[in-house]
Coordinates of C-alpha atoms in Angstrom, one line a residue:
Chain A
X82 CA -36.3 -16.8 -4.3
X83 CA -37.5 -13.3 -3.6
X84 CA -35.8 -10.8 -1.2
X85 CA -37.9 -9.1 1.4
X86 CA -36.8 -5.5 2.3
X87 CA -38.1 -5.6 5.8
X88 CA -36.5 -8.9 6.7
X89 CA -33.3 -7.6 5.1
X90 CA -33.2 -4.4 7.2
X91 CA -34.3 -6.3 10.3
X92 CA -31.2 -8.4 10.2
X93 CA -29.5 -5.3 11.5
X94 CA -32.1 -3.1 13.2
X95 CA -35.7 -3.7 14.3
X96 CA -38.6 -1.6 12.9
X97 CA -42.1 -0.9 14.0
X98 CA -44.9 -1.2 11.4
X99 CA -45.0 2.6 11.2
X100 CA -41.3 2.9 10.8
X101 CA -41.3 0.3 8.0
X102 CA -44.1 2.1 6.3
X103 CA -42.0 5.3 6.4
X104 CA -39.0 3.4 5.0
X105 CA -41.1 1.7 2.3
X106 CA -42.5 5.1 1.2
X107 CA -39.0 6.1 0.0
X108 CA -38.8 3.3 -2.6
X109 CA -40.4 2.6 -5.9
X110 CA -40.4 -0.8 -7.5
X111 CA -39.2 -1.3 -11.1
X112 CA -38.9 -4.3 -13.4
X113 CA -36.3 -4.7 -16.1
X114 CA -35.9 -7.4 -18.7
X115 CA -32.8 -9.5 -19.4
X116 CA -30.1 -7.4 -21.1
X117 CA -31.8 -4.1 -20.1
X118 CA -29.7 -1.4 -18.5
X119 CA -30.4 0.1 -15.1
X120 CA -27.4 2.5 -15.3
X121 CA -25.6 3.5 -18.5
X122 CA -22.0 4.8 -18.5
X123 CA -21.9 8.5 -19.2
X124 CA -25.4 9.1 -17.9
X125 CA -26.5 10.4 -14.5
X126 CA -27.1 7.8 -11.8
X127 CA -30.6 8.4 -10.2
X128 CA -30.8 5.4 -7.9
X129 CA -29.2 2.9 -5.7
X130 CA -31.0 -0.5 -6.2
X131 CA -32.0 -3.3 -3.8
X132 CA -32.5 -6.5 -5.8
X133 CA -35.8 -8.2 -5.1
X134 CA -35.4 -10.9 -7.7
X135 CA -33.1 -11.5 -10.6
X136 CA -29.4 -10.9 -11.3
X137 CA -27.5 -7.9 -12.5
X138 CA -23.9 -7.1 -13.4
X139 CA -21.9 -3.9 -12.8
X140 CA -19.5 -3.4 -15.7
X141 CA -16.8 -1.2 -17.0
X142 CA -16.1 -1.0 -20.6
X143 CA -12.5 0.0 -21.4
X144 CA -11.0 2.1 -24.3
X145 CA -10.8 -1.1 -26.4
X146 CA -14.5 -1.8 -25.9
X147 CA -13.6 -4.7 -23.7
X148 CA -16.1 -5.3 -20.9
X149 CA -14.9 -5.9 -17.3
X150 CA -17.3 -7.2 -14.6
X151 CA -16.7 -5.3 -11.3
X152 CA -19.5 -7.0 -9.4
X153 CA -22.6 -9.2 -9.6
X154 CA -25.7 -8.5 -7.5
X155 CA -28.6 -10.8 -6.9
X156 CA -31.5 -11.1 -4.4
X157 CA -30.9 -9.2 -1.1
X158 CA -28.0 -7.1 -2.5
X159 CA -27.6 -3.4 -3.0
X160 CA -25.9 -2.2 -6.2
X161 CA -25.1 1.1 -8.0
X162 CA -22.3 3.0 -9.5
X163 CA -21.8 4.3 -5.9
X164 CA -19.2 7.0 -6.8
X165 CA -21.6 8.6 -9.3
X166 CA -24.7 8.0 -7.1
X167 CA -23.2 9.7 -4.0
X168 CA -21.3 12.5 -5.8
X169 CA -24.0 13.3 -8.4
X170 CA -21.5 12.7 -11.2
X171 CA -22.1 10.8 -14.4
X172 CA -21.7 7.0 -14.4
X173 CA -18.3 5.5 -15.2
X174 CA -19.9 2.0 -15.1
X175 CA -23.0 0.4 -16.4
X176 CA -25.5 -1.8 -14.6
X177 CA -27.1 -4.4 -16.8
X178 CA -29.6 -7.3 -16.2
X179 CA -28.4 -10.9 -16.7
X180 CA -31.9 -12.1 -15.9
X181 CA -35.4 -10.5 -15.8
X182 CA -35.0 -8.4 -12.6
X183 CA -37.2 -6.6 -10.1
X184 CA -35.5 -3.9 -7.9
X185 CA -36.5 -1.3 -5.3
X186 CA -35.1 2.1 -6.3
X187 CA -33.9 4.7 -3.9
X188 CA -32.8 8.2 -4.9
X189 CA -30.1 10.1 -3.1
X190 CA -32.7 12.5 -1.7
X191 CA -34.6 9.5 -0.5
X192 CA -31.4 8.0 1.1
X193 CA -30.7 11.3 2.9
X194 CA -34.3 11.7 4.0
X195 CA -34.3 8.1 5.4
X196 CA -31.0 8.8 7.3
X197 CA -32.2 12.1 8.8
X198 CA -35.9 11.0 9.3
X199 CA -35.1 7.7 11.1
X200 CA -31.8 7.5 12.8
X201 CA -31.8 3.7 12.9
X202 CA -31.7 3.7 9.1
X203 CA -28.4 5.8 9.2
X204 CA -27.0 3.1 11.4
X205 CA -28.3 0.4 9.0
X206 CA -26.6 2.1 6.0
X207 CA -23.4 2.6 8.0
X208 CA -23.3 -1.2 8.7
X209 CA -23.9 -1.9 5.0
X210 CA -21.3 0.6 3.9
X211 CA -18.7 -0.9 6.2
X212 CA -19.6 -4.4 5.0
X213 CA -19.3 -3.2 1.4
X214 CA -15.9 -1.7 2.1
X215 CA -14.7 -4.9 3.7
X216 CA -15.9 -7.1 0.8
X217 CA -14.1 -4.8 -1.7
X218 CA -10.9 -5.0 0.4
X219 CA -11.1 -8.8 0.4
X220 CA -11.5 -8.8 -3.4
X221 CA -8.4 -6.5 -3.7
X222 CA -6.5 -9.0 -1.5
X223 CA -7.7 -11.8 -3.8
X224 CA -6.2 -10.1 -6.8
X225 CA -2.9 -9.5 -5.0
X226 CA -2.5 -12.9 -3.4
X227 CA -4.4 -15.5 -5.5
X228 CA -4.0 -17.0 -8.9
X229 CA -6.9 -17.6 -11.2
X230 CA -7.6 -21.1 -9.9
X231 CA -7.7 -19.9 -6.3
X232 CA -10.0 -17.0 -7.2
X233 CA -12.3 -19.4 -9.1
X234 CA -12.5 -21.7 -6.2
X235 CA -13.2 -19.0 -3.7
X236 CA -16.0 -17.7 -5.9
X237 CA -17.4 -21.2 -6.3
X238 CA -17.4 -21.8 -2.5
X239 CA -18.8 -18.4 -1.6
X240 CA -21.5 -18.1 -4.3
X241 CA -22.2 -21.5 -5.7
X242 CA -25.5 -20.3 -7.3
X243 CA -23.6 -17.9 -9.5
X244 CA -22.2 -20.9 -11.4
X245 CA -25.8 -22.0 -12.3
X246 CA -26.9 -18.5 -13.3
X247 CA -24.0 -16.8 -14.9
X248 CA -22.6 -17.6 -18.4
X249 CA -18.9 -18.7 -18.2
X250 CA -17.7 -15.8 -20.3
X251 CA -19.2 -13.5 -17.7
X252 CA -17.5 -15.4 -14.8
X253 CA -14.2 -15.2 -16.6
X254 CA -14.6 -11.4 -16.9
X255 CA -15.3 -11.1 -13.2
X256 CA -12.3 -13.2 -12.3
X257 CA -10.0 -11.3 -14.7
X258 CA -9.1 -14.4 -16.7
X259 CA -9.7 -15.5 -20.3
X260 CA -12.7 -17.8 -21.3
X261 CA -10.1 -20.5 -22.1
X262 CA -8.4 -20.3 -18.7
X263 CA -11.8 -20.6 -17.0
X264 CA -12.7 -23.7 -19.1
X265 CA -9.4 -25.3 -17.9
X266 CA -10.2 -24.4 -14.3
X267 CA -13.8 -25.7 -14.3
X268 CA -13.0 -29.2 -15.7
Chain B
X176 CA 2.8 17.9 7.7
X177 CA 0.6 17.0 10.6
X178 CA -3.1 16.1 10.3
X179 CA -5.6 17.8 12.6
X180 CA -8.6 15.7 13.7
X181 CA -11.0 18.6 14.1
X182 CA -10.2 20.0 10.6
X183 CA -10.5 16.5 9.2
X184 CA -14.0 16.0 10.7
X185 CA -15.1 19.5 9.9
X186 CA -14.6 18.9 6.2
X187 CA -17.8 16.9 6.5
X188 CA -19.7 18.2 9.6
X189 CA -19.3 21.2 11.8
X190 CA -18.7 20.8 15.6
X191 CA -19.0 23.1 18.6
X192 CA -16.1 23.2 21.0
X193 CA -18.0 21.1 23.4
X194 CA -18.8 18.5 20.7
X195 CA -15.2 18.4 19.7
X196 CA -14.2 17.9 23.3
X197 CA -16.6 15.0 23.5
X198 CA -15.2 13.5 20.2
X199 CA -11.6 14.0 21.4
X200 CA -12.3 12.2 24.7
X201 CA -12.8 9.0 22.7
X202 CA -9.2 8.9 21.3
X203 CA -5.8 8.2 22.7
X204 CA -2.6 9.2 21.0
X205 CA 0.1 6.6 20.4
X206 CA 3.6 6.8 18.8
X207 CA 5.2 4.0 16.9
X208 CA 8.7 3.7 15.5
X209 CA 9.6 2.8 11.9
X210 CA 9.1 -1.0 11.4
X211 CA 6.9 -1.3 14.5
X212 CA 3.5 -3.1 14.1
X213 CA 0.2 -1.5 15.0
X214 CA -1.7 -4.7 14.1
X215 CA -0.3 -8.2 13.9
X216 CA -2.0 -10.9 11.8
X217 CA -3.5 -13.5 14.1
X218 CA -4.0 -11.1 17.0
X219 CA -7.1 -9.2 18.1
X220 CA -7.6 -5.7 16.5
X221 CA -8.3 -3.2 19.3
X222 CA -8.3 0.0 17.3
X223 CA -9.0 1.9 14.1
X224 CA -6.3 4.5 13.6
X225 CA -6.3 8.0 12.3
X226 CA -2.8 9.0 11.1
X227 CA -1.6 12.3 12.6
X228 CA 1.9 12.0 11.0
X229 CA 3.9 9.3 9.4
X230 CA 3.2 6.5 7.0
X231 CA 1.9 2.9 7.5
X232 CA 1.2 -0.1 5.3
X233 CA -1.6 -2.6 5.5
X234 CA -0.1 -6.0 4.5
X235 CA -1.2 -9.6 4.0
X236 CA 1.4 -12.3 4.1
X237 CA 0.5 -15.4 2.0
X238 CA 1.3 -19.0 2.6
X239 CA 4.6 -18.7 0.9
X240 CA 5.6 -15.9 3.3
X241 CA 5.3 -13.4 0.5
X242 CA 4.1 -9.9 1.6
X243 CA 1.3 -8.1 -0.3
X244 CA 0.5 -4.5 0.3
X245 CA -3.3 -3.9 0.5
X246 CA -3.1 -0.2 1.3
X247 CA -0.8 2.7 2.4
X248 CA -2.1 5.2 4.9
X249 CA -0.5 8.6 5.7
X250 CA -1.5 11.9 7.3
X251 CA -5.3 12.4 7.4
X252 CA -6.2 8.8 6.6
X253 CA -8.0 6.1 8.6
X254 CA -6.7 2.6 8.6
X255 CA -7.3 -0.8 10.3
X256 CA -8.0 -4.4 9.4
X257 CA -11.6 -3.3 9.2
X258 CA -13.1 -6.8 9.0
X259 CA -11.4 -7.9 12.2
X260 CA -12.1 -4.5 13.9
X261 CA -15.8 -4.4 13.2
X262 CA -16.5 -8.1 13.7
X263 CA -14.2 -8.6 16.7
X264 CA -12.3 -11.4 15.0
X265 CA -8.5 -11.9 14.8
X266 CA -6.5 -9.9 12.2
X267 CA -5.9 -11.5 8.8
X268 CA -3.6 -8.5 7.9
X269 CA -0.9 -6.6 9.7
X270 CA -0.4 -2.9 9.9
X271 CA 3.2 -1.8 10.0
X272 CA 5.0 1.6 10.1
X273 CA 7.2 2.6 7.2
X274 CA 8.2 5.8 9.1
X275 CA 8.0 6.9 12.7
X276 CA 4.2 7.4 13.1
X277 CA 1.8 9.1 15.4
X278 CA -1.8 7.9 15.4
X279 CA -5.1 8.6 17.2
X280 CA -6.6 5.3 18.4
X281 CA -10.3 4.6 18.6
X282 CA -11.8 1.3 20.0
X283 CA -15.0 -0.3 18.7
X284 CA -16.7 0.7 21.9
X285 CA -15.5 4.3 21.3
X286 CA -16.7 4.2 17.7
X287 CA -20.2 3.0 18.8
X288 CA -20.3 5.5 21.7
X289 CA -19.4 8.4 19.3
X290 CA -22.1 7.3 16.8
X291 CA -24.8 7.0 19.5
X292 CA -23.7 10.0 21.6
X293 CA -23.4 12.5 18.8
X294 CA -25.5 11.8 15.8
X295 CA -23.4 13.9 13.5
X296 CA -20.5 11.6 14.0
X297 CA -22.5 8.7 12.7
X298 CA -23.2 10.7 9.6
X299 CA -19.4 11.5 9.4
X300 CA -18.5 7.8 9.6
X301 CA -21.2 6.9 7.0
X302 CA -19.6 9.4 4.6
X303 CA -16.1 8.0 5.3
X304 CA -17.3 4.4 4.9
X305 CA -19.0 5.2 1.6
X306 CA -15.8 6.9 0.4
X307 CA -13.7 3.9 1.5
X308 CA -16.1 1.6 -0.4
X309 CA -15.8 3.7 -3.5
X310 CA -12.0 3.9 -3.4
X311 CA -11.8 0.1 -3.0
X312 CA -14.1 -0.4 -5.9
X313 CA -11.9 1.9 -8.1
X314 CA -8.9 -0.1 -7.1
X315 CA -10.7 -3.4 -8.1
X316 CA -11.4 -1.7 -11.4
X317 CA -7.8 -0.8 -11.9
X318 CA -6.8 -4.5 -11.5
X319 CA -9.4 -5.6 -14.0
X320 CA -8.8 -2.9 -16.6
X321 CA -5.3 -1.6 -16.3
X322 CA -1.9 -3.0 -17.0
X323 CA 1.1 -2.4 -14.7
X324 CA 2.2 0.8 -16.4
X325 CA -1.3 2.3 -16.2
X326 CA -1.6 1.4 -12.5
X327 CA 1.8 2.9 -11.8
X328 CA 0.9 6.1 -13.6
X329 CA -2.4 6.4 -11.8
X330 CA -0.7 6.0 -8.5
X331 CA 2.0 8.6 -9.4
X332 CA -0.7 11.1 -10.4
X333 CA -2.9 10.5 -7.4
X334 CA -0.3 10.3 -4.6
X335 CA 2.9 11.8 -5.9
X336 CA 4.3 12.0 -2.3
X337 CA 4.2 8.2 -2.0
X338 CA 7.0 8.0 -4.5
X339 CA 9.3 10.1 -2.3
X340 CA 8.4 8.3 0.8
X341 CA 8.0 4.6 -0.1
X342 CA 10.8 2.2 -1.2
X343 CA 10.3 0.8 -4.7
X344 CA 10.0 -2.8 -3.5
X345 CA 7.0 -1.7 -1.4
X346 CA 5.4 0.2 -4.4
X347 CA 5.9 -2.9 -6.5
X348 CA 4.1 -5.0 -3.9
X349 CA 1.1 -2.5 -3.8
X350 CA 0.9 -2.5 -7.6
X351 CA 1.1 -6.3 -7.8
X352 CA 4.2 -6.2 -10.0
X353 CA 7.8 -7.4 -9.6
X354 CA 10.5 -5.1 -8.5
X355 CA 12.1 -5.5 -12.0
X356 CA 8.9 -4.5 -13.7
X357 CA 8.6 -1.4 -11.5
X358 CA 12.2 -0.4 -12.4
X359 CA 11.4 -0.6 -16.1
X360 CA 8.2 1.5 -15.5
X361 CA 9.9 4.2 -13.5
X362 CA 12.7 4.9 -16.0

């Protein structure tokens, strides 16, 4: 499977060929190998990423060097340390490949130029930001209201392909449960 | 303390008097009493709300009739069941007053008309949506990485006024801990 930027954008707005050429001129393509870092905690965040193929994880490492997975992103998803990206501060999270991954990279200048140069793109990003906010609010709700089994089952139902592609230790970290708990849940 | 819509918007964009009159024409003011509901789970969500004065809570009630607090909102904050508001679906959460509260109400038609009629407002809402997404992501991180005491201390540091205004049972629900745990933390 390979994501297509134009199809992705045209789910929300329609673009002429010239407009898409303008959009595309703001992105560069980069390839990363499995285990490689797109963003490293403590470093500046130059890009927000659109995943063409592959799988990445957004992680936070706590004071005890324990890794927590904040989000996964695969084909057709946007990911970054958004706080650091928009505010120009240093990353508090890292973004690392779980598979060989191809992404389209957009700088903050590019993001602003897209929004001001093509008003439809501002609308597109507004829709994506609202969707991101809603998804995050649903995840907060799942921490408040659901136990480990329920969170596991919701994830399985919503993103079945993650269970083929992500090691169990990583799924356990995303769900906020131990590897042992996850093993009990998945049998 | 009373929030001022124009000052709030002008933190991000500047408006002429005519432009602000256009913005203001999209809102209606409503007053609610303590305990009254702005949004009721299962009902349509007609508005997103900007809080002028007072304090509201966004809650989800689980299958065991237990209430979970997803968010508080006070002066200068926007709140709604955003999923239901943007998608036109029925509320899965309720929004209830903890104090007598005055809000400005904006319909989805009003939101869209503001964005298309005054491009700066689309930019304003994009900034607010990105900030909302970032705040939600930080809260997810706090569930993954912090224990009850740490979450309590972060909340106290960030929103000290909540501790004067919100009953402890409500704070416990927001933090995802029991009333007894919160009592231990706050002594």
